[in-house]
PDB file of C-alpha atoms in Angstrom:
ATOM      1  CA  MET A   1     105.725  96.549 -41.197  1.00 44.00           C
ATOM      2  CA  THR A   2     108.262  94.955 -38.663  1.00 58.00           C
ATOM      3  CA  ALA A   3     109.249  96.660 -35.436  1.00 89.00           C
ATOM      4  CA  ASP A   4     112.273  98.909 -35.689  1.00 96.00           C
ATOM      5  CA  PRO A   5     115.683  97.191 -34.635  1.00 98.00           C
ATOM      6  CA  PRO A   6     118.058  98.455 -32.187  1.00 98.00           C
ATOM      7  CA  LEU A   7     120.466 100.969 -33.663  1.00 98.00           C
ATOM      8  CA  VAL A   8     124.206 101.493 -33.038  1.00 98.00           C
ATOM      9  CA  LEU A   9     125.286 104.764 -34.562  1.00 98.00           C
ATOM     10  CA  ASP A  10     128.640 106.513 -34.975  1.00 98.00           C
ATOM     11  CA  ILE A  11     128.461 110.331 -35.126  1.00 97.00           C
ATOM     12  CA  ASP A  12     131.298 111.880 -37.320  1.00 95.00           C
ATOM     13  CA  GLY A  13     130.766 110.882 -40.913  1.00 96.00           C
ATOM     14  CA  THR A  14     127.636 108.986 -40.133  1.00 98.00           C
ATOM     15  CA  LEU A  15     125.202 111.547 -38.675  1.00 98.00           C
ATOM     16  CA  THR A  16     127.063 114.572 -40.124  1.00 97.00           C
ATOM     17  CA  ARG A  17     125.988 116.923 -42.944  1.00 96.00           C
ATOM     18  CA  PRO A  18     126.931 116.110 -46.571  1.00 89.00           C
ATOM     19  CA  GLU A  19     129.786 118.592 -46.350  1.00 85.00           C
ATOM     20  CA  GLY A  20     131.206 116.396 -43.628  1.00 77.00           C
ATOM     21  CA  TRP A  21     130.894 118.692 -40.581  1.00 82.00           C
ATOM     22  CA  GLY A  22     128.160 119.366 -38.055  1.00 94.00           C
ATOM     23  CA  ILE A  23     125.223 117.101 -37.094  1.00 97.00           C
ATOM     24  CA  ASP A  24     122.692 116.976 -40.000  1.00 98.00           C
ATOM     25  CA  PRO A  25     119.444 118.486 -38.284  1.00 97.00           C
ATOM     26  CA  ARG A  26     117.425 115.973 -40.487  1.00 97.00           C
ATOM     27  CA  ILE A  27     118.467 113.096 -38.101  1.00 98.00           C
ATOM     28  CA  PHE A  28     116.695 114.448 -35.007  1.00 98.00           C
ATOM     29  CA  ASP A  29     113.097 113.576 -35.757  1.00 98.00           C
ATOM     30  CA  PRO A  30     113.860 109.962 -37.016  1.00 98.00           C
ATOM     31  CA  LEU A  31     115.906 109.249 -33.851  1.00 98.00           C
ATOM     32  CA  LEU A  32     113.119 110.622 -31.791  1.00 97.00           C
ATOM     33  CA  GLU A  33     110.464 108.506 -33.470  1.00 97.00           C
ATOM     34  CA  TRP A  34     112.579 105.190 -33.482  1.00 98.00           C
ATOM     35  CA  ASP A  35     110.727 102.699 -31.474  1.00 95.00           C
ATOM     36  CA  ALA A  36     113.816 100.633 -30.298  1.00 97.00           C
ATOM     37  CA  PRO A  37     116.963 101.532 -28.290  1.00 98.00           C
ATOM     38  CA  ILE A  38     119.627 103.485 -29.922  1.00 98.00           C
ATOM     39  CA  VAL A  39     123.310 103.451 -28.867  1.00 98.00           C
ATOM     40  CA  ILE A  40     125.515 106.142 -29.868  1.00 98.00           C
ATOM     41  CA  ALA A  41     129.015 104.812 -30.191  1.00 98.00           C
ATOM     42  CA  THR A  42     131.696 107.376 -31.006  1.00 98.00           C
ATOM     43  CA  GLY A  43     135.286 108.405 -30.677  1.00 96.00           C
ATOM     44  CA  LYS A  44     134.236 111.693 -29.197  1.00 96.00           C
ATOM     45  CA  ALA A  45     134.699 112.634 -25.517  1.00 97.00           C
ATOM     46  CA  PHE A  46     132.021 111.333 -23.203  1.00 97.00           C
ATOM     47  CA  PRO A  47     130.010 114.671 -22.842  1.00 97.00           C
ATOM     48  CA  TYR A  48     129.383 114.952 -26.660  1.00 97.00           C
ATOM     49  CA  PRO A  49     127.331 111.761 -27.204  1.00 98.00           C
ATOM     50  CA  VAL A  50     125.536 112.417 -23.970  1.00 98.00           C
ATOM     51  CA  ALA A  51     124.634 115.855 -25.170  1.00 97.00           C
ATOM     52  CA  LEU A  52     123.550 114.440 -28.507  1.00 98.00           C
ATOM     53  CA  CYS A  53     121.183 112.078 -26.731  1.00 98.00           C
ATOM     54  CA  HIS A  54     119.918 114.860 -24.577  1.00 97.00           C
ATOM     55  CA  PHE A  55     119.082 117.135 -27.415  1.00 96.00           C
ATOM     56  CA  ALA A  56     117.640 114.422 -29.638  1.00 97.00           C
ATOM     57  CA  GLY A  57     115.323 113.409 -26.792  1.00 97.00           C
ATOM     58  CA  ILE A  58     116.433 109.730 -26.557  1.00 98.00           C
ATOM     59  CA  PRO A  59     117.770 107.684 -23.758  1.00 98.00           C
ATOM     60  CA  GLU A  60     121.506 108.094 -22.987  1.00 98.00           C
ATOM     61  CA  LEU A  61     123.058 104.802 -24.121  1.00 98.00           C
ATOM     62  CA  VAL A  62     126.618 105.769 -25.030  1.00 98.00           C
ATOM     63  CA  VAL A  63     129.836 104.277 -25.951  1.00 98.00           C
ATOM     64  CA  ALA A  64     132.434 107.129 -25.890  1.00 98.00           C
ATOM     65  CA  GLU A  65     136.124 107.527 -26.579  1.00 97.00           C
ATOM     66  CA  ASN A  66     136.318 104.403 -28.748  1.00 97.00           C
ATOM     67  CA  GLY A  67     135.096 102.276 -25.898  1.00 98.00           C
ATOM     68  CA  GLY A  68     137.002 103.961 -23.178  1.00 97.00           C
ATOM     69  CA  VAL A  69     133.745 105.162 -21.501  1.00 98.00           C
ATOM     70  CA  VAL A  70     130.432 103.272 -21.529  1.00 98.00           C
ATOM     71  CA  TYR A  71     127.314 104.574 -20.138  1.00 98.00           C
ATOM     72  CA  THR A  72     124.305 102.254 -19.690  1.00 98.00           C
ATOM     73  CA  GLY A  73     121.850 104.866 -18.662  1.00 96.00           C
ATOM     74  CA  ASP A  74     122.358 103.862 -15.013  1.00 96.00           C
ATOM     75  CA  ASN A  75     126.144 103.250 -14.645  1.00 97.00           C
ATOM     76  CA  VAL A  76     129.399 104.623 -16.134  1.00 98.00           C
ATOM     77  CA  PHE A  77     132.107 102.107 -16.890  1.00 98.00           C
ATOM     78  CA  PHE A  78     135.697 103.424 -17.504  1.00 97.00           C
ATOM     79  CA  THR A  79     137.772 100.734 -19.349  1.00 95.00           C
ATOM     80  CA  ALA A  80     141.026 102.699 -19.469  1.00 94.00           C
ATOM     81  CA  ASP A  81     142.602 105.765 -18.058  1.00 92.00           C
ATOM     82  CA  ARG A  82     144.336 108.529 -19.835  1.00 95.00           C
ATOM     83  CA  GLU A  83     147.578 108.759 -17.921  1.00 97.00           C
ATOM     84  CA  ALA A  84     149.572 106.816 -20.559  1.00 97.00           C
ATOM     85  CA  ALA A  85     147.898 108.733 -23.359  1.00 98.00           C
ATOM     86  CA  GLU A  86     148.752 112.028 -21.714  1.00 97.00           C
ATOM     87  CA  ALA A  87     152.425 110.914 -21.454  1.00 98.00           C
ATOM     88  CA  VAL A  88     152.384 110.180 -25.114  1.00 98.00           C
ATOM     89  CA  ALA A  89     150.998 113.669 -25.867  1.00 98.00           C
ATOM     90  CA  ARG A  90     153.775 115.258 -23.656  1.00 98.00           C
ATOM     91  CA  GLU A  91     156.546 113.446 -25.376  1.00 98.00           C
ATOM     92  CA  TYR A  92     154.954 114.337 -28.907  1.00 98.00           C
ATOM     93  CA  GLU A  93     154.848 117.913 -27.988  1.00 98.00           C
ATOM     94  CA  ALA A  94     158.467 117.813 -26.636  1.00 98.00           C
ATOM     95  CA  ALA A  95     159.509 116.410 -30.022  1.00 98.00           C
ATOM     96  CA  GLY A  96     158.190 119.751 -31.622  1.00 97.00           C
ATOM     97  CA  TYR A  97     154.715 118.574 -32.675  1.00 97.00           C
ATOM     98  CA  GLY A  98     151.408 119.691 -31.438  1.00 97.00           C
ATOM     99  CA  LEU A  99     147.951 118.265 -30.677  1.00 98.00           C
ATOM    100  CA  GLY A 100     146.470 120.878 -32.995  1.00 97.00           C
ATOM    101  CA  TRP A 101     143.550 122.134 -31.036  1.00 96.00           C
ATOM    102  CA  GLY A 102     144.830 125.472 -29.715  1.00 95.00           C
ATOM    103  CA  PRO A 103     145.585 126.472 -26.106  1.00 93.00           C
ATOM    104  CA  GLU A 104     142.153 125.708 -24.645  1.00 96.00           C
ATOM    105  CA  ASP A 105     141.818 122.366 -26.465  1.00 96.00           C
ATOM    106  CA  THR A 106     138.177 121.679 -25.925  1.00 95.00           C
ATOM    107  CA  VAL A 107     138.535 118.388 -27.908  1.00 96.00           C
ATOM    108  CA  ASN A 108     140.561 116.891 -25.094  1.00 97.00           C
ATOM    109  CA  ARG A 109     139.457 118.877 -22.068  1.00 96.00           C
ATOM    110  CA  TRP A 110     136.741 116.476 -20.923  1.00 96.00           C
ATOM    111  CA  ARG A 111     138.263 113.389 -22.299  1.00 97.00           C
ATOM    112  CA  GLU A 112     138.599 110.616 -19.823  1.00 96.00           C
ATOM    113  CA  THR A 113     140.534 107.723 -21.404  1.00 97.00           C
ATOM    114  CA  GLU A 114     142.578 108.896 -24.388  1.00 98.00           C
ATOM    115  CA  ILE A 115     143.951 111.877 -26.277  1.00 98.00           C
ATOM    116  CA  ALA A 116     142.869 113.045 -29.735  1.00 98.00           C
ATOM    117  CA  VAL A 117     145.383 114.724 -32.092  1.00 98.00           C
ATOM    118  CA  GLN A 118     144.259 116.873 -35.025  1.00 97.00           C
ATOM    119  CA  TYR A 119     144.111 115.019 -38.306  1.00 92.00           C
ATOM    120  CA  ASP A 120     146.620 117.434 -40.037  1.00 92.00           C
ATOM    121  CA  GLN A 121     149.401 116.525 -37.528  1.00 96.00           C
ATOM    122  CA  PRO A 122     152.145 114.148 -38.406  1.00 97.00           C
ATOM    123  CA  VAL A 123     150.937 110.482 -37.389  1.00 97.00           C
ATOM    124  CA  GLU A 124     154.093 108.418 -37.718  1.00 98.00           C
ATOM    125  CA  PRO A 125     156.007 109.879 -34.935  1.00 98.00           C
ATOM    126  CA  LEU A 126     152.878 109.811 -32.875  1.00 98.00           C
ATOM    127  CA  ARG A 127     152.525 105.994 -33.593  1.00 98.00           C
ATOM    128  CA  ALA A 128     155.984 105.350 -32.677  1.00 98.00           C
ATOM    129  CA  ILE A 129     155.837 107.173 -29.370  1.00 98.00           C
ATOM    130  CA  ALA A 130     152.438 105.419 -28.508  1.00 98.00           C
ATOM    131  CA  ALA A 131     153.960 102.124 -29.292  1.00 98.00           C
ATOM    132  CA  ASP A 132     156.588 102.871 -26.657  1.00 97.00           C
ATOM    133  CA  TYR A 133     153.934 103.139 -24.187  1.00 97.00           C
ATOM    134  CA  GLY A 134     151.974 100.080 -25.244  1.00 97.00           C
ATOM    135  CA  LEU A 135     149.209 102.140 -26.877  1.00 97.00           C
ATOM    136  CA  GLU A 136     147.708 102.284 -30.325  1.00 97.00           C
ATOM    137  CA  VAL A 137     146.678 105.258 -32.591  1.00 97.00           C
ATOM    138  CA  VAL A 138     143.381 104.913 -34.281  1.00 96.00           C
ATOM    139  CA  ASP A 139     142.591 107.030 -37.446  1.00 93.00           C
ATOM    140  CA  THR A 140     138.826 107.913 -37.306  1.00 90.00           C
ATOM    141  CA  GLY A 141     139.034 110.133 -40.445  1.00 84.00           C
ATOM    142  CA  TYR A 142     138.628 113.184 -38.184  1.00 88.00           C
ATOM    143  CA  ALA A 143     141.334 112.825 -35.665  1.00 95.00           C
ATOM    144  CA  TYR A 144     144.119 110.455 -34.460  1.00 97.00           C
ATOM    145  CA  HIS A 145     143.217 108.897 -31.117  1.00 98.00           C
ATOM    146  CA  VAL A 146     145.985 107.718 -28.777  1.00 98.00           C
ATOM    147  CA  LYS A 147     144.225 104.884 -26.710  1.00 97.00           C
ATOM    148  CA  ASP A 148     144.644 101.695 -24.837  1.00 96.00           C
ATOM    149  CA  ALA A 149     144.532  98.840 -27.356  1.00 94.00           C
ATOM    150  CA  ALA A 150     142.034  96.752 -25.370  1.00 93.00           C
ATOM    151  CA  PRO A 151     138.892  98.875 -25.336  1.00 95.00           C
ATOM    152  CA  ASN A 152     136.903  99.303 -28.573  1.00 97.00           C
ATOM    153  CA  LYS A 153     133.499 100.341 -29.533  1.00 98.00           C
ATOM    154  CA  GLY A 154     132.173  96.732 -29.948  1.00 98.00           C
ATOM    155  CA  GLU A 155     133.112  95.736 -26.350  1.00 98.00           C
ATOM    156  CA  GLY A 156     131.369  98.856 -25.172  1.00 98.00           C
ATOM    157  CA  VAL A 157     128.286  97.988 -27.169  1.00 98.00           C
ATOM    158  CA  ARG A 158     128.278  94.496 -25.594  1.00 98.00           C
ATOM    159  CA  THR A 159     128.463  96.071 -22.144  1.00 98.00           C
ATOM    160  CA  ILE A 160     125.413  98.089 -22.941  1.00 98.00           C
ATOM    161  CA  ALA A 161     123.570  95.006 -24.161  1.00 98.00           C
ATOM    162  CA  GLU A 162     124.443  93.230 -20.947  1.00 97.00           C
ATOM    163  CA  HIS A 163     122.855  95.915 -18.827  1.00 97.00           C
ATOM    164  CA  THR A 164     119.860  96.905 -20.976  1.00 97.00           C
ATOM    165  CA  ASN A 165     117.233  95.526 -23.332  1.00 92.00           C
ATOM    166  CA  VAL A 166     119.371  95.983 -26.363  1.00 96.00           C
ATOM    167  CA  ASP A 167     119.296  92.861 -28.457  1.00 97.00           C
ATOM    168  CA  LEU A 168     122.441  92.701 -30.493  1.00 98.00           C
ATOM    169  CA  GLY A 169     121.028  89.714 -32.347  1.00 98.00           C
ATOM    170  CA  GLU A 170     118.560  92.136 -33.945  1.00 98.00           C
ATOM    171  CA  ALA A 171     120.787  95.346 -33.957  1.00 98.00           C
ATOM    172  CA  VAL A 172     121.849  97.463 -36.964  1.00 98.00           C
ATOM    173  CA  ALA A 173     125.005  99.435 -36.909  1.00 98.00           C
ATOM    174  CA  VAL A 174     126.130 102.381 -39.153  1.00 98.00           C
ATOM    175  CA  GLY A 175     129.551 103.776 -39.219  1.00 98.00           C
ATOM    176  CA  ASP A 176     132.359 105.168 -41.492  1.00 97.00           C
ATOM    177  CA  SER A 177     135.773 104.210 -40.182  1.00 96.00           C
ATOM    178  CA  GLU A 178     138.221 101.723 -38.773  1.00 96.00           C
ATOM    179  CA  ASN A 179     136.979 102.333 -35.226  1.00 96.00           C
ATOM    180  CA  ASP A 180     133.511 101.039 -36.276  1.00 98.00           C
ATOM    181  CA  VAL A 181     134.888  97.643 -37.324  1.00 98.00           C
ATOM    182  CA  SER A 182     134.462  96.247 -33.807  1.00 98.00           C
ATOM    183  CA  THR A 183     130.845  97.498 -33.683  1.00 98.00           C
ATOM    184  CA  PHE A 184     130.112  95.815 -37.050  1.00 98.00           C
ATOM    185  CA  GLU A 185     131.381  92.497 -35.545  1.00 98.00           C
ATOM    186  CA  VAL A 186     128.884  92.363 -32.629  1.00 98.00           C
ATOM    187  CA  VAL A 187     125.608  93.241 -34.362  1.00 98.00           C
ATOM    188  CA  ASP A 188     123.238  91.511 -36.607  1.00 98.00           C
ATOM    189  CA  ARG A 189     123.564  93.781 -39.694  1.00 98.00           C
ATOM    190  CA  SER A 190     126.214  96.457 -40.388  1.00 98.00           C
ATOM    191  CA  PHE A 191     126.309  99.230 -42.807  1.00 98.00           C
ATOM    192  CA  ALA A 192     129.148 101.601 -44.027  1.00 98.00           C
ATOM    193  CA  VAL A 193     128.196 104.923 -45.377  1.00 98.00           C
ATOM    194  CA  ALA A 194     129.582 105.815 -48.853  1.00 98.00           C
ATOM    195  CA  ASN A 195     132.271 108.057 -47.397  1.00 97.00           C
ATOM    196  CA  ALA A 196     133.658 105.189 -45.201  1.00 97.00           C
ATOM    197  CA  ASP A 197     137.294 104.218 -45.175  1.00 96.00           C
ATOM    198  CA  ALA A 198     138.607 100.995 -46.472  1.00 97.00           C
ATOM    199  CA  ALA A 199     138.486  99.165 -43.201  1.00 97.00           C
ATOM    200  CA  ALA A 200     134.911  99.958 -42.498  1.00 98.00           C
ATOM    201  CA  ARG A 201     133.853  99.110 -46.052  1.00 98.00           C
ATOM    202  CA  ALA A 202     135.500  95.858 -45.894  1.00 98.00           C
ATOM    203  CA  ALA A 203     133.926  94.893 -42.549  1.00 98.00           C
ATOM    204  CA  ALA A 204     130.379  96.052 -43.288  1.00 98.00           C
ATOM    205  CA  ASP A 205     127.655  93.691 -44.635  1.00 98.00           C
ATOM    206  CA  GLU A 206     126.821  96.539 -47.054  1.00 98.00           C
ATOM    207  CA  VAL A 207     128.193  99.861 -48.271  1.00 98.00           C
ATOM    208  CA  LEU A 208     125.386 102.366 -48.656  1.00 98.00           C
ATOM    209  CA  ALA A 209     124.958 104.390 -51.895  1.00 98.00           C
ATOM    210  CA  ASP A 210     124.864 107.724 -50.056  1.00 97.00           C
ATOM    211  CA  ALA A 211     127.420 109.481 -47.679  1.00 97.00           C
ATOM    212  CA  HIS A 212     127.132 110.888 -44.323  1.00 97.00           C
ATOM    213  CA  ALA A 213     123.661 111.408 -42.955  1.00 98.00           C
ATOM    214  CA  ASP A 214     122.244 110.985 -46.488  1.00 97.00           C
ATOM    215  CA  GLY A 215     123.175 107.324 -46.330  1.00 98.00           C
ATOM    216  CA  THR A 216     121.993 106.792 -42.790  1.00 98.00           C
ATOM    217  CA  LEU A 217     118.688 108.400 -43.424  1.00 98.00           C
ATOM    218  CA  ALA A 218     118.098 106.482 -46.575  1.00 98.00           C
ATOM    219  CA  LEU A 219     118.816 103.214 -44.538  1.00 98.00           C
ATOM    220  CA  PHE A 220     116.320 104.305 -41.914  1.00 98.00           C
ATOM    221  CA  GLU A 221     113.632 104.733 -44.533  1.00 97.00           C
ATOM    222  CA  ARG A 222     114.491 101.365 -46.061  1.00 97.00           C
ATOM    223  CA  ILE A 223     114.307  99.527 -42.671  1.00 97.00           C
ATOM    224  CA  GLN A 224     110.969 101.053 -41.808  1.00 94.00           C
ATOM    225  CA  SER A 225     109.454 100.391 -45.210  1.00 92.00           C
ATOM    226  CA  ALA A 226     110.459  96.675 -45.238  1.00 85.00           C
TER     227      ALA A 226
END
């Protein structure tokens, strides 16, 4: 049996229950027992992947907000700010639309570099307004993220590799959406779970037979039995 490779894992759609919501509790023991570094690379706000690492009992190696925030375990790197994204959100709301998260908006409250808009809100006017500010809108399958076009998950993963012992030449990535494509491009092997969108499926080395955490867990077993 060979040593476990480093992992780069998305959260939503990849570590979630088969129903598509909530972390699947079956992932915790395999993550804790994995004997190589694990990078959590997500579109979620910075505190969410940090908390996931904390509760999983693994070192905090995090790419958050689609590459806008990178944490190497020692240093935090911010590759964008959210001023322009906030301006887009204000104009979008002034046009009669909403972010969709309610008055307290815990989805964006701790977000450092971008703004997320609920998936059932109209995206075309959001894209048009974002373009006026030189920003892009990324569809993660769970929300629309208004962000600087330069940062991405893949560049964030590279930053972690430059500051840690993560060997991207051996790393395996698992994801489900277009924001995972850049991650797939910087690792040795990439896998899209069965529920992945067209962009992720096209970019991955392999599309797994199972969806959500079922696919990810089956891949873990396959790697460890090889």
